[in-house]
Amino acid sequence: MCRWLAYSGEPLTPATVVLDTPHSLVAQSLNSPLGKETVNGDGFGLGWYVTDGHERSRPWLFKSIEPAWYDENLREITHAVESPLFFAHVRAASGPPIQDTNCHPFRHENWMFMHNGGLREWSRIRRDVMLAIDPDLFPKVLGTTDSEALFYLALTLGLSEDPVGGMARSIRRVEEIGRRLGVEFPMQGSIAVSDGATIWAFRYSTEHQSRTLFHSEDMRTLQQNFPDVERLKAHGERSRVIVSEPLSDLEGAFVEVPESTVVIVDEEGCRQEPFLRD
């Protein structure tokens, strides 16, 4: 339904992974072997935090309804910007219209959010999900996607204080609403959330058949194993990407994230923890 990428590490130009890898995110927008849709041409978004010494700084966004492979501004910005943490997303619309406000990532204060998947039978459950959002946050929902609604529901249920718990509570609320309205498997997808310092990436679906998700291997290990691969030399030792599908065919470069798992990338490194496995 969509493809996305999240990066954390030493400041890097997004073009390094969004454009300049063998199976880059822009390449995936034209040909996505592991996606539900092969082509993801219904808009894109780039969100990044600046290196200003403030952990809680507001991220910057660039969105367009143009296909990612067509937009020259995306090429300009991804080569000009340098960031220690950024999100990129290419969209395959599953119902909600193609418009800027429906392109990921979504932003609230210092938080960013993006999603691949969907809330099944969104038109059926939309009213109840929207009414569960805090009245103070409700006016900030600018688009019509299930993904943005899920983000603001998670903020309502404590995402900013407890990201893993807040995300779990929001998904369980969606599942409860779905069951009540006769939707068998309401939640599907992979999700990335960041506060500007940490990335939390979730792979979960009600039916336990989630969209694919991978994270890169330790960069020092990769550079030792592939000393002749020039593009790896642009990365610092803390460099990590979390992706819908691998950016290259280098053996062992990407680790598949198991079902019902959250990947956490912070100053301590990269780790996996169980998520909603009960």
PDB file of C-alpha atoms in Angstrom:
ATOM      1  CA  MET A   1       0.000   0.000   0.000  1.00  0.00           C
ATOM      2  CA  CYS A   2       2.974   2.307   0.680  1.00  0.00           C
ATOM      3  CA  ARG A   3       6.738   2.121   1.223  1.00  0.00           C
ATOM      4  CA  TRP A   4       8.716   4.020   3.846  1.00  0.00           C
ATOM      5  CA  LEU A   5      12.162   4.562   5.299  1.00  0.00           C
ATOM      6  CA  ALA A   6      13.397   5.935   8.639  1.00  0.00           C
ATOM      7  CA  TYR A   7      17.024   6.907   9.292  1.00  0.00           C
ATOM      8  CA  SER A   8      18.899   7.614  12.523  1.00  0.00           C
ATOM      9  CA  GLY A   9      22.606   8.226  13.071  1.00  0.00           C
ATOM     10  CA  GLU A  10      25.288  10.707  12.162  1.00  0.00           C
ATOM     11  CA  PRO A  11      23.952  13.575  10.012  1.00  0.00           C
ATOM     12  CA  LEU A  12      23.399  12.341   6.471  1.00  0.00           C
ATOM     13  CA  THR A  13      21.932  13.735   3.263  1.00  0.00           C
ATOM     14  CA  PRO A  14      18.628  11.856   2.704  1.00  0.00           C
ATOM     15  CA  ALA A  15      19.558  11.319  -0.954  1.00  0.00           C
ATOM     16  CA  THR A  16      22.127   8.769   0.255  1.00  0.00           C
ATOM     17  CA  VAL A  17      19.337   6.291   1.039  1.00  0.00           C
ATOM     18  CA  VAL A  18      16.254   7.802  -0.603  1.00  0.00           C
ATOM     19  CA  LEU A  19      17.849   8.052  -4.061  1.00  0.00           C
ATOM     20  CA  ASP A  20      21.350   6.598  -4.274  1.00  0.00           C
ATOM     21  CA  THR A  21      21.027   2.938  -3.253  1.00  0.00           C
ATOM     22  CA  PRO A  22      20.397   0.079  -5.725  1.00  0.00           C
ATOM     23  CA  HIS A  23      16.834  -0.407  -4.464  1.00  0.00           C
ATOM     24  CA  SER A  24      16.183   3.073  -3.101  1.00  0.00           C
ATOM     25  CA  LEU A  25      12.854   4.337  -1.850  1.00  0.00           C
ATOM     26  CA  VAL A  26      12.359   6.246  -5.118  1.00  0.00           C
ATOM     27  CA  ALA A  27      13.135   3.053  -7.051  1.00  0.00           C
ATOM     28  CA  GLN A  28      10.556   1.248  -4.882  1.00  0.00           C
ATOM     29  CA  SER A  29       7.973   3.878  -5.799  1.00  0.00           C
ATOM     30  CA  LEU A  30       8.221   2.541  -9.381  1.00  0.00           C
ATOM     31  CA  ASN A  31       8.844  -1.119  -8.601  1.00  0.00           C
ATOM     32  CA  SER A  32       8.207  -2.599  -5.155  1.00  0.00           C
ATOM     33  CA  PRO A  33       8.719  -6.389  -5.233  1.00  0.00           C
ATOM     34  CA  LEU A  34       7.599  -6.904  -1.617  1.00  0.00           C
ATOM     35  CA  GLY A  35       4.713  -4.427  -1.569  1.00  0.00           C
ATOM     36  CA  LYS A  36       1.047  -5.136  -2.008  1.00  0.00           C
ATOM     37  CA  GLU A  37       1.141  -2.674  -4.926  1.00  0.00           C
ATOM     38  CA  THR A  38       4.107  -2.637  -7.300  1.00  0.00           C
ATOM     39  CA  VAL A  39       3.820   1.109  -7.972  1.00  0.00           C
ATOM     40  CA  ASN A  40       3.581   3.743  -5.221  1.00  0.00           C
ATOM     41  CA  GLY A  41       2.971   6.919  -7.198  1.00  0.00           C
ATOM     42  CA  ASP A  42       0.256   8.760  -5.262  1.00  0.00           C
ATOM     43  CA  GLY A  43       2.499  11.326  -3.613  1.00  0.00           C
ATOM     44  CA  PHE A  44       5.404  11.293  -1.199  1.00  0.00           C
ATOM     45  CA  GLY A  45       6.714  13.000   1.890  1.00  0.00           C
ATOM     46  CA  LEU A  46      10.036  13.779   3.536  1.00  0.00           C
ATOM     47  CA  GLY A  47      10.328  14.795   7.184  1.00  0.00           C
ATOM     48  CA  TRP A  48      13.567  15.701   8.937  1.00  0.00           C
ATOM     49  CA  TYR A  49      14.973  17.093  12.161  1.00  0.00           C
ATOM     50  CA  VAL A  50      17.714  19.700  11.993  1.00  0.00           C
ATOM     51  CA  THR A  51      20.993  19.436  13.882  1.00  0.00           C
ATOM     52  CA  ASP A  52      20.508  22.324  16.307  1.00  0.00           C
ATOM     53  CA  GLY A  53      21.288  20.720  19.644  1.00  0.00           C
ATOM     54  CA  HIS A  54      17.631  20.621  20.665  1.00  0.00           C
ATOM     55  CA  GLU A  55      16.264  17.114  21.046  1.00  0.00           C
ATOM     56  CA  ARG A  56      12.675  18.302  20.954  1.00  0.00           C
ATOM     57  CA  SER A  57      12.872  20.520  17.891  1.00  0.00           C
ATOM     58  CA  ARG A  58       9.954  20.554  15.467  1.00  0.00           C
ATOM     59  CA  PRO A  59      10.612  18.522  12.305  1.00  0.00           C
ATOM     60  CA  TRP A  60      10.435  20.040   8.827  1.00  0.00           C
ATOM     61  CA  LEU A  61       8.212  18.531   6.137  1.00  0.00           C
ATOM     62  CA  PHE A  62       8.157  18.493   2.360  1.00  0.00           C
ATOM     63  CA  LYS A  63       5.166  16.789   0.715  1.00  0.00           C
ATOM     64  CA  SER A  64       3.857  16.530  -2.810  1.00  0.00           C
ATOM     65  CA  ILE A  65       1.138  14.680  -4.692  1.00  0.00           C
ATOM     66  CA  GLU A  66       3.585  14.139  -7.578  1.00  0.00           C
ATOM     67  CA  PRO A  67       5.106  10.663  -7.989  1.00  0.00           C
ATOM     68  CA  ALA A  68       8.455  10.565  -6.178  1.00  0.00           C
ATOM     69  CA  TRP A  69      10.331   9.511  -9.329  1.00  0.00           C
ATOM     70  CA  TYR A  70       9.034  12.600 -11.176  1.00  0.00           C
ATOM     71  CA  ASP A  71       9.634  15.403  -8.698  1.00  0.00           C
ATOM     72  CA  GLU A  72      12.834  17.399  -9.233  1.00  0.00           C
ATOM     73  CA  ASN A  73      12.341  19.286  -5.950  1.00  0.00           C
ATOM     74  CA  LEU A  74      12.693  16.023  -4.041  1.00  0.00           C
ATOM     75  CA  ARG A  75      16.089  15.469  -5.646  1.00  0.00           C
ATOM     76  CA  GLU A  76      17.183  19.014  -4.812  1.00  0.00           C
ATOM     77  CA  ILE A  77      16.076  18.874  -1.172  1.00  0.00           C
ATOM     78  CA  THR A  78      17.428  15.396  -0.421  1.00  0.00           C
ATOM     79  CA  HIS A  79      20.868  16.465  -1.645  1.00  0.00           C
ATOM     80  CA  ALA A  80      20.815  19.856   0.124  1.00  0.00           C
ATOM     81  CA  VAL A  81      19.523  18.856   3.565  1.00  0.00           C
ATOM     82  CA  GLU A  82      21.644  17.062   6.171  1.00  0.00           C
ATOM     83  CA  SER A  83      19.885  15.452   9.118  1.00  0.00           C
ATOM     84  CA  PRO A  84      20.569  12.984  11.953  1.00  0.00           C
ATOM     85  CA  LEU A  85      17.014  11.626  11.814  1.00  0.00           C
ATOM     86  CA  PHE A  86      14.582  11.653   8.916  1.00  0.00           C
ATOM     87  CA  PHE A  87      11.521   9.877   7.513  1.00  0.00           C
ATOM     88  CA  ALA A  88      10.610   9.336   3.854  1.00  0.00           C
ATOM     89  CA  HIS A  89       7.392   7.828   2.508  1.00  0.00           C
ATOM     90  CA  VAL A  90       5.931   7.004  -0.920  1.00  0.00           C
ATOM     91  CA  ARG A  91       2.176   6.504  -1.083  1.00  0.00           C
ATOM     92  CA  ALA A  92      -0.176   4.140  -2.846  1.00  0.00           C
ATOM     93  CA  ALA A  93      -3.617   5.526  -2.029  1.00  0.00           C
ATOM     94  CA  SER A  94      -6.098   2.931  -0.777  1.00  0.00           C
ATOM     95  CA  GLY A  95      -9.203   5.110  -0.771  1.00  0.00           C
ATOM     96  CA  PRO A  96      -8.681   8.572   0.746  1.00  0.00           C
ATOM     97  CA  PRO A  97      -8.014  11.137  -2.001  1.00  0.00           C
ATOM     98  CA  ILE A  98      -4.625  12.158  -3.360  1.00  0.00           C
ATOM     99  CA  GLN A  99      -3.888  15.490  -1.661  1.00  0.00           C
ATOM    100  CA  ASP A 100      -0.999  17.030   0.274  1.00  0.00           C
ATOM    101  CA  THR A 101      -2.696  16.633   3.650  1.00  0.00           C
ATOM    102  CA  ASN A 102      -2.993  12.878   3.081  1.00  0.00           C
ATOM    103  CA  CYS A 103       0.734  12.404   2.382  1.00  0.00           C
ATOM    104  CA  HIS A 104       2.956  11.036   5.147  1.00  0.00           C
ATOM    105  CA  PRO A 105       4.730  11.732   7.432  1.00  0.00           C
ATOM    106  CA  PHE A 106       2.360  13.505   9.796  1.00  0.00           C
ATOM    107  CA  ARG A 107       3.610  15.937  12.430  1.00  0.00           C
ATOM    108  CA  HIS A 108       2.487  17.167  15.837  1.00  0.00           C
ATOM    109  CA  GLU A 109       4.871  19.394  17.798  1.00  0.00           C
ATOM    110  CA  ASN A 110       8.159  17.420  17.889  1.00  0.00           C
ATOM    111  CA  TRP A 111       6.537  14.120  16.842  1.00  0.00           C
ATOM    112  CA  MET A 112       6.498  12.468  13.407  1.00  0.00           C
ATOM    113  CA  PHE A 113       4.450   9.481  12.292  1.00  0.00           C
ATOM    114  CA  MET A 114       4.093   7.388   9.140  1.00  0.00           C
ATOM    115  CA  HIS A 115       2.297   4.169   8.297  1.00  0.00           C
ATOM    116  CA  ASN A 116       2.135   1.446   5.654  1.00  0.00           C
ATOM    117  CA  GLY A 117      -1.075  -0.527   5.744  1.00  0.00           C
ATOM    118  CA  GLY A 118      -4.530   0.513   6.775  1.00  0.00           C
ATOM    119  CA  LEU A 119      -7.493   0.323   9.102  1.00  0.00           C
ATOM    120  CA  ARG A 120      -9.785  -2.117   7.348  1.00  0.00           C
ATOM    121  CA  GLU A 121     -13.213  -0.846   6.286  1.00  0.00           C
ATOM    122  CA  TRP A 122     -12.152   2.683   7.206  1.00  0.00           C
ATOM    123  CA  SER A 123     -15.404   4.234   6.007  1.00  0.00           C
ATOM    124  CA  ARG A 124     -17.254   1.982   8.425  1.00  0.00           C
ATOM    125  CA  ILE A 125     -15.140   2.603  11.539  1.00  0.00           C
ATOM    126  CA  ARG A 126     -14.023   6.173  10.781  1.00  0.00           C
ATOM    127  CA  ARG A 127     -16.697   7.963  12.795  1.00  0.00           C
ATOM    128  CA  ASP A 128     -16.021   6.050  16.009  1.00  0.00           C
ATOM    129  CA  VAL A 129     -12.231   6.349  15.651  1.00  0.00           C
ATOM    130  CA  MET A 130     -12.440  10.096  15.055  1.00  0.00           C
ATOM    131  CA  LEU A 131     -14.730  10.593  18.041  1.00  0.00           C
ATOM    132  CA  ALA A 132     -12.168   8.839  20.255  1.00  0.00           C
ATOM    133  CA  ILE A 133      -9.601  11.591  19.529  1.00  0.00           C
ATOM    134  CA  ASP A 134      -9.125  14.246  22.217  1.00  0.00           C
ATOM    135  CA  PRO A 135     -11.268  17.337  21.380  1.00  0.00           C
ATOM    136  CA  ASP A 136      -8.177  19.561  21.717  1.00  0.00           C
ATOM    137  CA  LEU A 137      -6.334  17.466  19.114  1.00  0.00           C
ATOM    138  CA  PHE A 138      -9.267  16.907  16.775  1.00  0.00           C
ATOM    139  CA  PRO A 139      -8.904  20.243  14.884  1.00  0.00           C
ATOM    140  CA  LYS A 140      -5.304  19.347  14.049  1.00  0.00           C
ATOM    141  CA  VAL A 141      -6.381  16.400  11.886  1.00  0.00           C
ATOM    142  CA  LEU A 142      -6.058  18.010   8.454  1.00  0.00           C
ATOM    143  CA  GLY A 143      -6.502  15.085   6.077  1.00  0.00           C
ATOM    144  CA  THR A 144      -8.859  12.166   5.626  1.00  0.00           C
ATOM    145  CA  THR A 145      -6.592   9.127   6.044  1.00  0.00           C
ATOM    146  CA  ASP A 146      -6.910   6.363   8.573  1.00  0.00           C
ATOM    147  CA  SER A 147      -3.165   6.771   9.247  1.00  0.00           C
ATOM    148  CA  GLU A 148      -3.411  10.373  10.453  1.00  0.00           C
ATOM    149  CA  ALA A 149      -6.427   9.477  12.596  1.00  0.00           C
ATOM    150  CA  LEU A 150      -4.438   6.623  14.161  1.00  0.00           C
ATOM    151  CA  PHE A 151      -1.611   9.051  14.953  1.00  0.00           C
ATOM    152  CA  TYR A 152      -3.902  11.476  16.766  1.00  0.00           C
ATOM    153  CA  LEU A 153      -5.667   8.639  18.551  1.00  0.00           C
ATOM    154  CA  ALA A 154      -2.254   7.468  19.795  1.00  0.00           C
ATOM    155  CA  LEU A 155      -1.438  11.009  20.961  1.00  0.00           C
ATOM    156  CA  THR A 156      -4.790  11.038  22.768  1.00  0.00           C
ATOM    157  CA  LEU A 157      -3.890   7.778  24.517  1.00  0.00           C
ATOM    158  CA  GLY A 158      -0.451   8.788  25.742  1.00  0.00           C
ATOM    159  CA  LEU A 159       1.986   8.412  22.846  1.00  0.00           C
ATOM    160  CA  SER A 160       4.093  11.412  23.887  1.00  0.00           C
ATOM    161  CA  GLU A 161       4.615  10.065  27.427  1.00  0.00           C
ATOM    162  CA  ASP A 162       4.837   6.349  26.595  1.00  0.00           C
ATOM    163  CA  PRO A 163       5.302   5.695  22.857  1.00  0.00           C
ATOM    164  CA  VAL A 164       5.044   1.907  22.994  1.00  0.00           C
ATOM    165  CA  GLY A 165       2.133   1.940  25.429  1.00  0.00           C
ATOM    166  CA  GLY A 166       0.344   4.748  23.608  1.00  0.00           C
ATOM    167  CA  MET A 167       0.635   2.960  20.288  1.00  0.00           C
ATOM    168  CA  ALA A 168      -0.575  -0.296  21.843  1.00  0.00           C
ATOM    169  CA  ARG A 169      -3.594   1.390  23.418  1.00  0.00           C
ATOM    170  CA  SER A 170      -4.566   3.100  20.166  1.00  0.00           C
ATOM    171  CA  ILE A 171      -4.380  -0.148  18.195  1.00  0.00           C
ATOM    172  CA  ARG A 172      -6.417  -1.984  20.822  1.00  0.00           C
ATOM    173  CA  ARG A 173      -9.015   0.810  20.668  1.00  0.00           C
ATOM    174  CA  VAL A 174      -9.238   0.433  16.887  1.00  0.00           C
ATOM    175  CA  GLU A 175      -9.616  -3.326  17.269  1.00  0.00           C
ATOM    176  CA  GLU A 176     -12.356  -2.877  19.867  1.00  0.00           C
ATOM    177  CA  ILE A 177     -14.222  -0.484  17.576  1.00  0.00           C
ATOM    178  CA  GLY A 178     -13.778  -2.867  14.664  1.00  0.00           C
ATOM    179  CA  ARG A 179     -15.092  -5.859  16.579  1.00  0.00           C
ATOM    180  CA  ARG A 180     -18.098  -3.883  17.755  1.00  0.00           C
ATOM    181  CA  LEU A 181     -18.917  -2.904  14.175  1.00  0.00           C
ATOM    182  CA  GLY A 182     -18.286  -6.333  12.699  1.00  0.00           C
ATOM    183  CA  VAL A 183     -14.851  -5.728  11.140  1.00  0.00           C
ATOM    184  CA  GLU A 184     -12.864  -8.922  11.614  1.00  0.00           C
ATOM    185  CA  PHE A 185      -9.261  -7.717  11.196  1.00  0.00           C
ATOM    186  CA  PRO A 186      -9.225  -3.932  11.718  1.00  0.00           C
ATOM    187  CA  MET A 187      -5.494  -3.198  12.006  1.00  0.00           C
ATOM    188  CA  GLN A 188      -2.798  -3.806   9.392  1.00  0.00           C
ATOM    189  CA  GLY A 189       0.613  -2.395   8.850  1.00  0.00           C
ATOM    190  CA  SER A 190       3.981  -1.100   9.868  1.00  0.00           C
ATOM    191  CA  ILE A 191       4.361   2.208  11.702  1.00  0.00           C
ATOM    192  CA  ALA A 192       7.253   4.570  12.448  1.00  0.00           C
ATOM    193  CA  VAL A 193       7.146   7.194  15.206  1.00  0.00           C
ATOM    194  CA  SER A 194       9.830   9.613  16.406  1.00  0.00           C
ATOM    195  CA  ASP A 195      10.223  12.416  18.936  1.00  0.00           C
ATOM    196  CA  GLY A 196      13.420  13.666  17.279  1.00  0.00           C
ATOM    197  CA  ALA A 197      15.775  11.558  19.400  1.00  0.00           C
ATOM    198  CA  THR A 198      14.396   8.001  19.179  1.00  0.00           C
ATOM    199  CA  ILE A 199      12.631   5.989  16.491  1.00  0.00           C
ATOM    200  CA  TRP A 200      10.004   3.397  17.372  1.00  0.00           C
ATOM    201  CA  ALA A 201       8.992   1.147  14.464  1.00  0.00           C
ATOM    202  CA  PHE A 202       6.109  -1.297  14.858  1.00  0.00           C
ATOM    203  CA  ARG A 203       5.146  -4.341  12.816  1.00  0.00           C
ATOM    204  CA  TYR A 204       1.669  -5.531  13.760  1.00  0.00           C
ATOM    205  CA  SER A 205      -1.664  -6.625  12.321  1.00  0.00           C
ATOM    206  CA  THR A 206      -4.777  -8.082  13.917  1.00  0.00           C
ATOM    207  CA  GLU A 207      -4.534 -11.175  11.702  1.00  0.00           C
ATOM    208  CA  HIS A 208      -0.742 -11.468  12.316  1.00  0.00           C
ATOM    209  CA  GLN A 209       0.103 -11.122   8.623  1.00  0.00           C
ATOM    210  CA  SER A 210       1.680  -7.681   8.615  1.00  0.00           C
ATOM    211  CA  ARG A 211       3.365  -5.705   5.865  1.00  0.00           C
ATOM    212  CA  THR A 212       7.108  -6.378   5.613  1.00  0.00           C
ATOM    213  CA  LEU A 213       9.615  -4.481   7.765  1.00  0.00           C
ATOM    214  CA  PHE A 214      13.423  -4.629   8.006  1.00  0.00           C
ATOM    215  CA  HIS A 215      16.249  -2.805   9.745  1.00  0.00           C
ATOM    216  CA  SER A 216      19.859  -2.516   8.648  1.00  0.00           C
ATOM    217  CA  GLU A 217      22.654  -4.468  10.295  1.00  0.00           C
ATOM    218  CA  ASP A 218      25.232  -2.711  12.470  1.00  0.00           C
ATOM    219  CA  MET A 219      27.130  -0.328  10.179  1.00  0.00           C
ATOM    220  CA  ARG A 220      30.574  -1.179  11.524  1.00  0.00           C
ATOM    221  CA  THR A 221      29.896  -4.835  10.708  1.00  0.00           C
ATOM    222  CA  LEU A 222      28.680  -3.943   7.228  1.00  0.00           C
ATOM    223  CA  GLN A 223      31.729  -1.814   6.490  1.00  0.00           C
ATOM    224  CA  GLN A 224      34.010  -4.632   7.644  1.00  0.00           C
ATOM    225  CA  ASN A 225      32.142  -7.254   5.603  1.00  0.00           C
ATOM    226  CA  PHE A 226      31.925  -5.110   2.456  1.00  0.00           C
ATOM    227  CA  PRO A 227      35.060  -2.924   2.438  1.00  0.00           C
ATOM    228  CA  ASP A 228      34.819  -2.306  -1.320  1.00  0.00           C
ATOM    229  CA  VAL A 229      31.244  -0.966  -1.313  1.00  0.00           C
ATOM    230  CA  GLU A 230      31.793   2.770  -1.658  1.00  0.00           C
ATOM    231  CA  ARG A 231      28.294   3.891  -0.631  1.00  0.00           C
ATOM    232  CA  LEU A 232      28.736   2.394   2.848  1.00  0.00           C
ATOM    233  CA  LYS A 233      31.640   4.774   3.485  1.00  0.00           C
ATOM    234  CA  ALA A 234      29.213   7.708   3.603  1.00  0.00           C
ATOM    235  CA  HIS A 235      27.679   6.285   6.798  1.00  0.00           C
ATOM    236  CA  GLY A 236      28.845   6.757  10.376  1.00  0.00           C
ATOM    237  CA  GLU A 237      29.004   3.829  12.792  1.00  0.00           C
ATOM    238  CA  ARG A 238      25.635   4.747  14.398  1.00  0.00           C
ATOM    239  CA  SER A 239      23.854   4.769  11.041  1.00  0.00           C
ATOM    240  CA  ARG A 240      20.648   2.707  10.923  1.00  0.00           C
ATOM    241  CA  VAL A 241      17.735   2.540   8.526  1.00  0.00           C
ATOM    242  CA  ILE A 242      14.367   0.907   9.089  1.00  0.00           C
ATOM    243  CA  VAL A 243      12.625   0.140   5.809  1.00  0.00           C
ATOM    244  CA  SER A 244       9.576  -1.510   4.286  1.00  0.00           C
ATOM    245  CA  GLU A 245      11.942  -3.531   2.122  1.00  0.00           C
ATOM    246  CA  PRO A 246      15.743  -3.767   1.756  1.00  0.00           C
ATOM    247  CA  LEU A 247      17.616  -1.036  -0.097  1.00  0.00           C
ATOM    248  CA  SER A 248      20.173  -3.432  -1.618  1.00  0.00           C
ATOM    249  CA  ASP A 249      20.911  -7.091  -2.248  1.00  0.00           C
ATOM    250  CA  LEU A 250      23.988  -7.214  -0.006  1.00  0.00           C
ATOM    251  CA  GLU A 251      23.782 -10.503   1.866  1.00  0.00           C
ATOM    252  CA  GLY A 252      23.021  -9.992   5.572  1.00  0.00           C
ATOM    253  CA  ALA A 253      22.711  -6.213   5.265  1.00  0.00           C
ATOM    254  CA  PHE A 254      19.067  -6.176   6.391  1.00  0.00           C
ATOM    255  CA  VAL A 255      17.324  -8.047   9.194  1.00  0.00           C
ATOM    256  CA  GLU A 256      13.626  -8.843   8.892  1.00  0.00           C
ATOM    257  CA  VAL A 257      11.569  -7.644  11.858  1.00  0.00           C
ATOM    258  CA  PRO A 258       9.338 -10.419  13.270  1.00  0.00           C
ATOM    259  CA  GLU A 259       5.577 -10.131  13.498  1.00  0.00           C
ATOM    260  CA  SER A 260       4.265  -8.255  16.569  1.00  0.00           C
ATOM    261  CA  THR A 261       7.555  -6.498  17.292  1.00  0.00           C
ATOM    262  CA  VAL A 262       8.735  -2.963  17.970  1.00  0.00           C
ATOM    263  CA  VAL A 263      12.212  -1.858  16.866  1.00  0.00           C
ATOM    264  CA  ILE A 264      13.737   0.914  18.974  1.00  0.00           C
ATOM    265  CA  VAL A 265      16.661   2.968  17.688  1.00  0.00           C
ATOM    266  CA  ASP A 266      18.214   5.420  20.158  1.00  0.00           C
ATOM    267  CA  GLU A 267      21.608   6.480  21.515  1.00  0.00           C
ATOM    268  CA  GLU A 268      22.085   2.972  22.916  1.00  0.00           C
ATOM    269  CA  GLY A 269      21.731   1.353  19.497  1.00  0.00           C
ATOM    270  CA  CYS A 270      19.058  -0.802  17.877  1.00  0.00           C
ATOM    271  CA  ARG A 271      16.963  -3.420  19.644  1.00  0.00           C
ATOM    272  CA  GLN A 272      13.763  -5.408  19.178  1.00  0.00           C
ATOM    273  CA  GLU A 273      11.038  -5.947  21.781  1.00  0.00           C
ATOM    274  CA  PRO A 274       7.763  -7.915  21.676  1.00  0.00           C
ATOM    275  CA  PHE A 275       4.665  -5.843  20.900  1.00  0.00           C
ATOM    276  CA  LEU A 276       1.031  -6.916  21.464  1.00  0.00           C
ATOM    277  CA  ARG A 277       1.802 -10.620  21.476  1.00  0.00           C
ATOM    278  CA  ASP A 278      -0.824 -11.506  24.091  1.00  0.00           C
TER     279      ASP A 278
END
